[in-house]
Coordinates of C-alpha atoms and ligand atoms in Angstrom, one line a residue:
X1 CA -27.7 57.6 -61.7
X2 CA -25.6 58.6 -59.8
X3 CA -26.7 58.2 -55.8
X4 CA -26.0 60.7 -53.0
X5 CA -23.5 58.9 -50.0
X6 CA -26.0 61.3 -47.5
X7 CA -27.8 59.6 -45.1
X8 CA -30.7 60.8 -43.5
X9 CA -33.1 60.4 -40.6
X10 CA -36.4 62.1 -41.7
X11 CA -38.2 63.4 -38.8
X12 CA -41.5 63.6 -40.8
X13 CA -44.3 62.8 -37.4
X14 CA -46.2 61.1 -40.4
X15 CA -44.4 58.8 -41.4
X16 CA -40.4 58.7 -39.6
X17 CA -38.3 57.6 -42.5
X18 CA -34.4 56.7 -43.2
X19 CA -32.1 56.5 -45.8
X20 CA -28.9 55.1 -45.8
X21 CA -27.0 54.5 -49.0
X22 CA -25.1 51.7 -48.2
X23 CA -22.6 50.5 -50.7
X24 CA -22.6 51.3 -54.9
X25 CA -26.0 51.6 -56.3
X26 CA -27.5 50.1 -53.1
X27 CA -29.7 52.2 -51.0
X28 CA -31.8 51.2 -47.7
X29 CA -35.0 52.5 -46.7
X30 CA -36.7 52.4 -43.6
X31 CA -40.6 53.5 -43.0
X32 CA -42.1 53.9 -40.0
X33 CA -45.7 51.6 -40.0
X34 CA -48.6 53.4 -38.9
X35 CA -51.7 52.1 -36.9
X36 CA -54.0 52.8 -40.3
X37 CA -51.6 51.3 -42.6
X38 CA -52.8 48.0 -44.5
X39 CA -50.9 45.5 -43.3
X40 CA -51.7 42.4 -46.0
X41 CA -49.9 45.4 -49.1
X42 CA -47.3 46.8 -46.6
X43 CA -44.7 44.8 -48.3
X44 CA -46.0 45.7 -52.0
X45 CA -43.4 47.0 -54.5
X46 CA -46.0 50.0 -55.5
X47 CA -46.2 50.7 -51.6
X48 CA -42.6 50.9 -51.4
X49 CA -42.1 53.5 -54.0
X50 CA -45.2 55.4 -52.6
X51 CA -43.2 55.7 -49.7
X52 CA -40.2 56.6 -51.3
X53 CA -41.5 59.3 -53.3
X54 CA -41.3 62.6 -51.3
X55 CA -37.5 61.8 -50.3
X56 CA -36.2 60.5 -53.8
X57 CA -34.9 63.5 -54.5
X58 CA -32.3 63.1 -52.0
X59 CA -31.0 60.5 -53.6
X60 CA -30.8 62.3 -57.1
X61 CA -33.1 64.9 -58.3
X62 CA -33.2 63.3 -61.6
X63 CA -34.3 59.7 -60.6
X64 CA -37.3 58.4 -61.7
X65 CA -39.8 56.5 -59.5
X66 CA -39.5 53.3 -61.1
X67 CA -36.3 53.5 -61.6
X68 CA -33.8 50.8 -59.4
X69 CA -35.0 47.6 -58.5
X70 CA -36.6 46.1 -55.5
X71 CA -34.1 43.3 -53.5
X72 CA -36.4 43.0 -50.6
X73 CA -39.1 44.2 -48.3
X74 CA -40.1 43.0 -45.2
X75 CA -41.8 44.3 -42.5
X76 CA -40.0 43.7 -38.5
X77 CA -40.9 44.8 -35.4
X78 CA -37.9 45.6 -32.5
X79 CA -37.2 45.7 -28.7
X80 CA -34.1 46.5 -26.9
X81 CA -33.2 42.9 -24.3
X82 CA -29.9 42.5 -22.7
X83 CA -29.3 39.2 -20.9
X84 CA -28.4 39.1 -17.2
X85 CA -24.7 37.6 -17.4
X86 CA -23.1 36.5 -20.4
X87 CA -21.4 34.0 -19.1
X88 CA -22.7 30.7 -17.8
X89 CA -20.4 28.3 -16.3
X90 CA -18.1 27.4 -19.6
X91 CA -21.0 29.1 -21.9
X92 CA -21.1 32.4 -23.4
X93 CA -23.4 34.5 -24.9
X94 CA -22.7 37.2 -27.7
X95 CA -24.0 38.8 -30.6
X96 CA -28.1 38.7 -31.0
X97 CA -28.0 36.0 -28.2
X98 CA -26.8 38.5 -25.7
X99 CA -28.2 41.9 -26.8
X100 CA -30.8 43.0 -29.3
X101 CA -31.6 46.9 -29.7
X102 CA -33.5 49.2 -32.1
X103 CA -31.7 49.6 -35.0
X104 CA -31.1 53.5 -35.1
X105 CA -27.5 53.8 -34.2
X106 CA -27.0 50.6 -36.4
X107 CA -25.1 49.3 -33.8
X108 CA -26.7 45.5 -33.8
X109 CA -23.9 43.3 -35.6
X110 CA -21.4 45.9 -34.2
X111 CA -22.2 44.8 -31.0
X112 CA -21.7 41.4 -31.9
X113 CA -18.4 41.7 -33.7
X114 CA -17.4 43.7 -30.6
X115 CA -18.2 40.7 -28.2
X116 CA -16.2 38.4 -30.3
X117 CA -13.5 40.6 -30.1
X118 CA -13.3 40.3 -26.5
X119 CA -13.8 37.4 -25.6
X120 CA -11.4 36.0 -28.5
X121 CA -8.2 37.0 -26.9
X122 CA -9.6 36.0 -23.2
X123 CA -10.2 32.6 -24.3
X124 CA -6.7 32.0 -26.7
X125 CA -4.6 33.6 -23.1
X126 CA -6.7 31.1 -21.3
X127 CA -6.3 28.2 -23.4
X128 CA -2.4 28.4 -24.1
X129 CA -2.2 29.1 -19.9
X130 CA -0.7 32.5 -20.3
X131 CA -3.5 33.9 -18.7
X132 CA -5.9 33.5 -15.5
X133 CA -9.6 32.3 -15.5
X134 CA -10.6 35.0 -14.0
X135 CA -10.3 36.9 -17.3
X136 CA -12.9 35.1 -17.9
X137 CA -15.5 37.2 -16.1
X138 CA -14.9 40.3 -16.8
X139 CA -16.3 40.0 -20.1
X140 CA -19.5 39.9 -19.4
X141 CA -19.1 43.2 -17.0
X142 CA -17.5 44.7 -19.7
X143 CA -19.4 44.2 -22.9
X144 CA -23.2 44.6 -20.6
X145 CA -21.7 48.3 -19.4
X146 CA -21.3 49.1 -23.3
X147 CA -23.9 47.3 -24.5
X148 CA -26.3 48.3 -22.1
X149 CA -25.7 52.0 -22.7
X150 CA -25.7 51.5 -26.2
X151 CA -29.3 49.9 -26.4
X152 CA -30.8 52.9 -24.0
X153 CA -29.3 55.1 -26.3
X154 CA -30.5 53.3 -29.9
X155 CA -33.8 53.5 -27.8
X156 CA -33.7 57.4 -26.9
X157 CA -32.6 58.4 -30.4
X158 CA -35.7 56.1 -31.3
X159 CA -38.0 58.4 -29.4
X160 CA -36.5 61.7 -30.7
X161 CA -36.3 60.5 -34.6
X162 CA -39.5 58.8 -34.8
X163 CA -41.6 60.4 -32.6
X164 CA -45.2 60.6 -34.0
X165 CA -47.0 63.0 -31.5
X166 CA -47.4 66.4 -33.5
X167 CA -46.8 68.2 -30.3
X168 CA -43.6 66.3 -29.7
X169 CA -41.9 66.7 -33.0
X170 CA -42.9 70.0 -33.2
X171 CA -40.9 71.1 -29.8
X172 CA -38.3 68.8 -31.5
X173 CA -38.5 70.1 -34.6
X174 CA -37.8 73.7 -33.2
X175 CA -35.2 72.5 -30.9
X176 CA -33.3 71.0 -33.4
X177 CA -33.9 74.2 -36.1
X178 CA -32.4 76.4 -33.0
X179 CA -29.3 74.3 -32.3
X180 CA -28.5 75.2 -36.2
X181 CA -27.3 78.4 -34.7
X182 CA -26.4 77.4 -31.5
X183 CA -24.8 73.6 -32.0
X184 CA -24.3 73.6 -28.6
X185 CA -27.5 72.5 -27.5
X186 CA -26.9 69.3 -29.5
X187 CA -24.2 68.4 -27.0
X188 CA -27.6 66.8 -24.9
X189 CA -27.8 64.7 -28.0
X190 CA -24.4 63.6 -28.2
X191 CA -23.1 60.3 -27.7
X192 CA -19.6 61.4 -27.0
X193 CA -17.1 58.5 -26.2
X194 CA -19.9 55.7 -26.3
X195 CA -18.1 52.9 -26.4
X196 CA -15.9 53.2 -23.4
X197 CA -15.2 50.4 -20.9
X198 CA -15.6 51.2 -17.7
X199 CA -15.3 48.5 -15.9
X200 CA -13.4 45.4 -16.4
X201 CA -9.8 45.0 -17.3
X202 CA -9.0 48.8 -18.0
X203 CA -6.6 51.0 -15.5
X204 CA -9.1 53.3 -13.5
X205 CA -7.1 54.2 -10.5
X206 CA -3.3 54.0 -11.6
X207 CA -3.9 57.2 -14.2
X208 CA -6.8 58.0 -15.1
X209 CA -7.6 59.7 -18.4
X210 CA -11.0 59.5 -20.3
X211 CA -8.8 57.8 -23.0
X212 CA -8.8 54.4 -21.1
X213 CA -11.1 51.8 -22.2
X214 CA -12.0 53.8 -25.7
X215 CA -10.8 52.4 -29.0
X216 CA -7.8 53.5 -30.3
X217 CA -8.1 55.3 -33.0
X218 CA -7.4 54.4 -36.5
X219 CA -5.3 56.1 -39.0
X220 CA -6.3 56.5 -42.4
X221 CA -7.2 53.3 -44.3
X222 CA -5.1 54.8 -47.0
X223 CA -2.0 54.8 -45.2
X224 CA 0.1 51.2 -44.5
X225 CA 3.4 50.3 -43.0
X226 CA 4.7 46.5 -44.3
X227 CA 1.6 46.5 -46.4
X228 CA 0.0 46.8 -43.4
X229 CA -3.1 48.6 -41.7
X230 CA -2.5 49.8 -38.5
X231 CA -4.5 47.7 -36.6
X232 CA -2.8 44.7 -38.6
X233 CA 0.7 46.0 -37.4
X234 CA 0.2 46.4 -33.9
X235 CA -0.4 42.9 -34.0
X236 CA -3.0 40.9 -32.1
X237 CA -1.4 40.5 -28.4
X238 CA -1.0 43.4 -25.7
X239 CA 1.1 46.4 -27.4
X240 CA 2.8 49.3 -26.5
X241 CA 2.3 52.3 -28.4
X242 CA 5.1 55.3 -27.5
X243 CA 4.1 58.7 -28.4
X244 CA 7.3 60.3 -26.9
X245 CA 9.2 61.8 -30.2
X246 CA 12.6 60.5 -28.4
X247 CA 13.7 56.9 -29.2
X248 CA 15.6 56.8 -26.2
X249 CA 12.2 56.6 -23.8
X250 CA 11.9 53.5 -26.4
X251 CA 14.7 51.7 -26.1
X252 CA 14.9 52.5 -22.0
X253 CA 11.4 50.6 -21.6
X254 CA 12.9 47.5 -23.7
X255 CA 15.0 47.0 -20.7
X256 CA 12.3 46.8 -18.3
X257 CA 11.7 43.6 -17.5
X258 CA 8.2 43.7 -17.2
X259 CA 8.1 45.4 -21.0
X260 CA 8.4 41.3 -21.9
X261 CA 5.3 40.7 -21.9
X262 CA 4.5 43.2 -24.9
X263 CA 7.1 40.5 -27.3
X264 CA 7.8 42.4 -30.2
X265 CA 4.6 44.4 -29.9
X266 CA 6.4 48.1 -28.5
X267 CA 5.9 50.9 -31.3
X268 CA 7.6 54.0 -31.5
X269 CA 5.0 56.5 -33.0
X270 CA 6.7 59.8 -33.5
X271 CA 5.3 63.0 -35.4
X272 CA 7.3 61.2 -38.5
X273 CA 5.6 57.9 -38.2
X274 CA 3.9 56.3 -41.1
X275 CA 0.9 55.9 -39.6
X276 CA 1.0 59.8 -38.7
X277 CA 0.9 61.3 -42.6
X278 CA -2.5 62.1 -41.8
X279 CA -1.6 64.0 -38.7
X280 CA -4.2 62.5 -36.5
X281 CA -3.4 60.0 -34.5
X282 CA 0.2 61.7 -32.9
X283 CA -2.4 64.7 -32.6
X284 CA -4.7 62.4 -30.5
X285 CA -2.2 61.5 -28.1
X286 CA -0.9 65.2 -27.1
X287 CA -4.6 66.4 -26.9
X288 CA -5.1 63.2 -24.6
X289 CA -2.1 63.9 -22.8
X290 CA -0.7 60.4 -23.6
X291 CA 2.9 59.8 -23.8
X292 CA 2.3 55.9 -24.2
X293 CA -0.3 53.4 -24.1
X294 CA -0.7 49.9 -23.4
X295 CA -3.1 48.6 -26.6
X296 CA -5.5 45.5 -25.3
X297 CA -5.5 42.5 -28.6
X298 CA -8.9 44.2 -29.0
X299 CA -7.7 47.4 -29.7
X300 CA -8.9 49.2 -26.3
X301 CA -6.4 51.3 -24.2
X302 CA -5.5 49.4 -20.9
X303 CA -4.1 52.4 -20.1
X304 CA -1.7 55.2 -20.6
X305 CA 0.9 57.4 -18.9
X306 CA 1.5 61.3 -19.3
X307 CA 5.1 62.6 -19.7
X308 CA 6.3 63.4 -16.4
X309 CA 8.0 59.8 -15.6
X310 CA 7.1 58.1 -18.6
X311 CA 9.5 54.9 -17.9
X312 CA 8.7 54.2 -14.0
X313 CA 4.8 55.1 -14.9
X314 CA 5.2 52.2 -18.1
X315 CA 6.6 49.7 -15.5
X316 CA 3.7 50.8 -12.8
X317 CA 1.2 50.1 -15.3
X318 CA 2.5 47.7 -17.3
X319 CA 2.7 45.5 -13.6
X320 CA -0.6 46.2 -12.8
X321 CA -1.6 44.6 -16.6
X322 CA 0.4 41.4 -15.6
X323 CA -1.0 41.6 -12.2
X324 CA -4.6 41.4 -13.3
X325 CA -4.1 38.8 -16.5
X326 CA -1.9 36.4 -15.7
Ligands
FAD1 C1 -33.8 45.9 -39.9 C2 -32.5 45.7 -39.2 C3 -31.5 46.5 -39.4 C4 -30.3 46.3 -38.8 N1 -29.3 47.2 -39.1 C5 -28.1 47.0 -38.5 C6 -27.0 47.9 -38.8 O1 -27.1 48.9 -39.6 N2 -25.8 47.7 -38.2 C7 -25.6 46.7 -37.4 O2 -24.5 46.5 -36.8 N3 -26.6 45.8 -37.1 C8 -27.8 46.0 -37.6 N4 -28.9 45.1 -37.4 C9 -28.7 44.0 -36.4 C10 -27.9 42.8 -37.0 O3 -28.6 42.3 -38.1 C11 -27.9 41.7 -35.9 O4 -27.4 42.3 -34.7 C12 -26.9 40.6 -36.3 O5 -27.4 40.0 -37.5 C13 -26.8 39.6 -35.2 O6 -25.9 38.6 -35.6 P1 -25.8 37.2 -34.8 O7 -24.8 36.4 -35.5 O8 -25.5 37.5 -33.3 O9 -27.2 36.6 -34.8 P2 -28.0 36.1 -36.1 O10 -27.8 37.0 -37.3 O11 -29.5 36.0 -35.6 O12 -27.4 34.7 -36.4 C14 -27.8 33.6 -35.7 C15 -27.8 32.4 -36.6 O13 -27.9 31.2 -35.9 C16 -28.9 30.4 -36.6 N5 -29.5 29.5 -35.5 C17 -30.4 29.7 -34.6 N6 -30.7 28.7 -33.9 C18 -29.9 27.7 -34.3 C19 -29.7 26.3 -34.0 N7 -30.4 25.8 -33.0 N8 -28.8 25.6 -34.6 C20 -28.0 26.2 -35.7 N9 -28.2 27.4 -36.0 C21 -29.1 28.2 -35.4 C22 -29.9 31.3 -37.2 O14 -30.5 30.7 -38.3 C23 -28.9 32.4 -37.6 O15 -28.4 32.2 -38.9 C24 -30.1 45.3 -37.9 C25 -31.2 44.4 -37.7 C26 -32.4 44.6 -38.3 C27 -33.5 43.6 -38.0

């Protein structure tokens, strides 16, 4: 058969239900357990496919029940912890050890892979003495402020998708039918820039924009420079991304002598670029205003500078980087 790539949160107050079709033929379920439910068959391959039955057709009309096999069942409760400080003297805490939310946003292992990423590049700078100790600590500020937010948030969509008090998901339910006509009242429901740092080493005061501390984002995987992704091309150190369409703005920041501490890692990403076939990411920086951006090894804008006095603003910022890191 073949099976729909949909995924769906089933607001049913009976019994709350998800599917998520994760990779080929393999689709996971999630049932909500009721108080009544027997709790010695919960497990039971002909529970399973009871439960599965009035949502199969989402998957294909024409599959049968017993169709598809079984890998696994298992019953798990969930909480959303955050530790105080992840970071004890020369210990640190990530992943599960750190965090552990509801698994709604399926943002769990994300989480964790996120933490390594941050701390990875503190700890090399650190250990080859390029960088200070006090790098150090800002990882914990910075991974609780996302993290935090991101467990009260697997949490609220928690309450709205599984909410079994008829009154509840009723008002719900009509809410939700409403904002099919007028989307904007899902913008109370949207997690818009989630992932933001907000503290830590990101420029807030220098020039702000909303874009510091976000991800930067990625191209299509389909397109490659050097047989490259883009995230594999900009390298693993601090980079410089230039949005400027001149090369000249380019080559003028090579000069600077604080630009050394980007190495070979400056990129000139015009409306021509490789990386831009797909028209997004040269689009991203004008609707941001961005001219350039300083690119953290994880990926996160540092910061970035408009185009009124892109070279002196580079330097500016590019100082206050070295400042705070080294
Ligand atoms: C039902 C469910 C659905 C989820 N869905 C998603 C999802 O869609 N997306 C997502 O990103 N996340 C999801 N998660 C969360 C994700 O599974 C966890 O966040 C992730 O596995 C945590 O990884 P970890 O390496 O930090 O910890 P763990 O996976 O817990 O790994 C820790 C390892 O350390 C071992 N260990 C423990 N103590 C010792 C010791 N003393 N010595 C040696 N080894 C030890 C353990 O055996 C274990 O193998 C889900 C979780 C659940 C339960």
């Amino acid at each position: 058969y073949k099976v729909n790539s949909d995924r769906y949160q089933i607001c049913d107050y009976k019994r709350p239900t998800t599917i998520v079709p994760v990779v080929g033929q393999h689709v996971r379920w999630e049932f909500k357990i009721n108080h009544d439910d027997d709790l010695d068959h919960l497990e039971n391959e002909d529970n399973i496919r009871s439960m599965m039955k009035p949502h199969l057709w989402r998957i294909n009309p024409e599959i049968h029940l017993s169709s598809g096999k079984l890998l696994r069942s298992k019953a798990y409760t969930y909480h959303g912890v955050l530790a105080k400080n992840f970071k004890y003297n020369n210990c640190f805490l990530l992943g599960d050890a750190a965090h552990q939310m509801p698994p709604f946003l399926g943002q769990g292992l994300c989480q964790g892979i996120k933490d390594a990423y941050n701390l990875c590049w503190r700890l090399t700078g650190v250990k080859n003495n390029v960088m200070n100790t006090k790098i150090l600590e800002m990882y914990s500020l910075e991974r609780k402020g996302v993290v935090d937010f991101t467990i009260r948030n697997a949490i609220k969509q928690g309450d709205i998708i599984g909410s079994q008090d008829r009154f509840k998901a009723y008002i719900r339910d009509i809410y939700l039918n409403i904002s099919k006509y007028i989307p904007k009242l899902l913008d109370n429901l949207r997690i818009a820039y989630s992932w933001r740092i907000k503290k830590g080493n990101i420029d807030t005061d220098l020039f702000p924009n909303k874009a510091n501390g976000v991800i930067i984002p990625h191209p299509s995987l389909a397109l490659k420079k050097d047989n490259k992704l883009f995230d594999e091309y900009i390298g693993n150190n601090f980079g410089l991304l230039v949005f400027d369409n001149s090369i000249n703005i380019v080559n003028e920041i090579k000069k600077l002598s604080s630009s050394s501490i980007f190495g070979e890692n400056i990129f000139h990403i015009d409306e021509t670029n490789e990386f831009n076939k797909d028209k997004k990411i040269f689009k991203w920086s004008k609707v941001n205003n961005i001219s350039a951006a300083i690119i953290r090894p994880d990926k996160h804008i540092y910061g970035c500078v408009d185009n009124t006095n892109i070279i002196n603003d580079i330097d500016q910022l590019t100082n206050k980087l070295i400042s705070e890191i080294q």
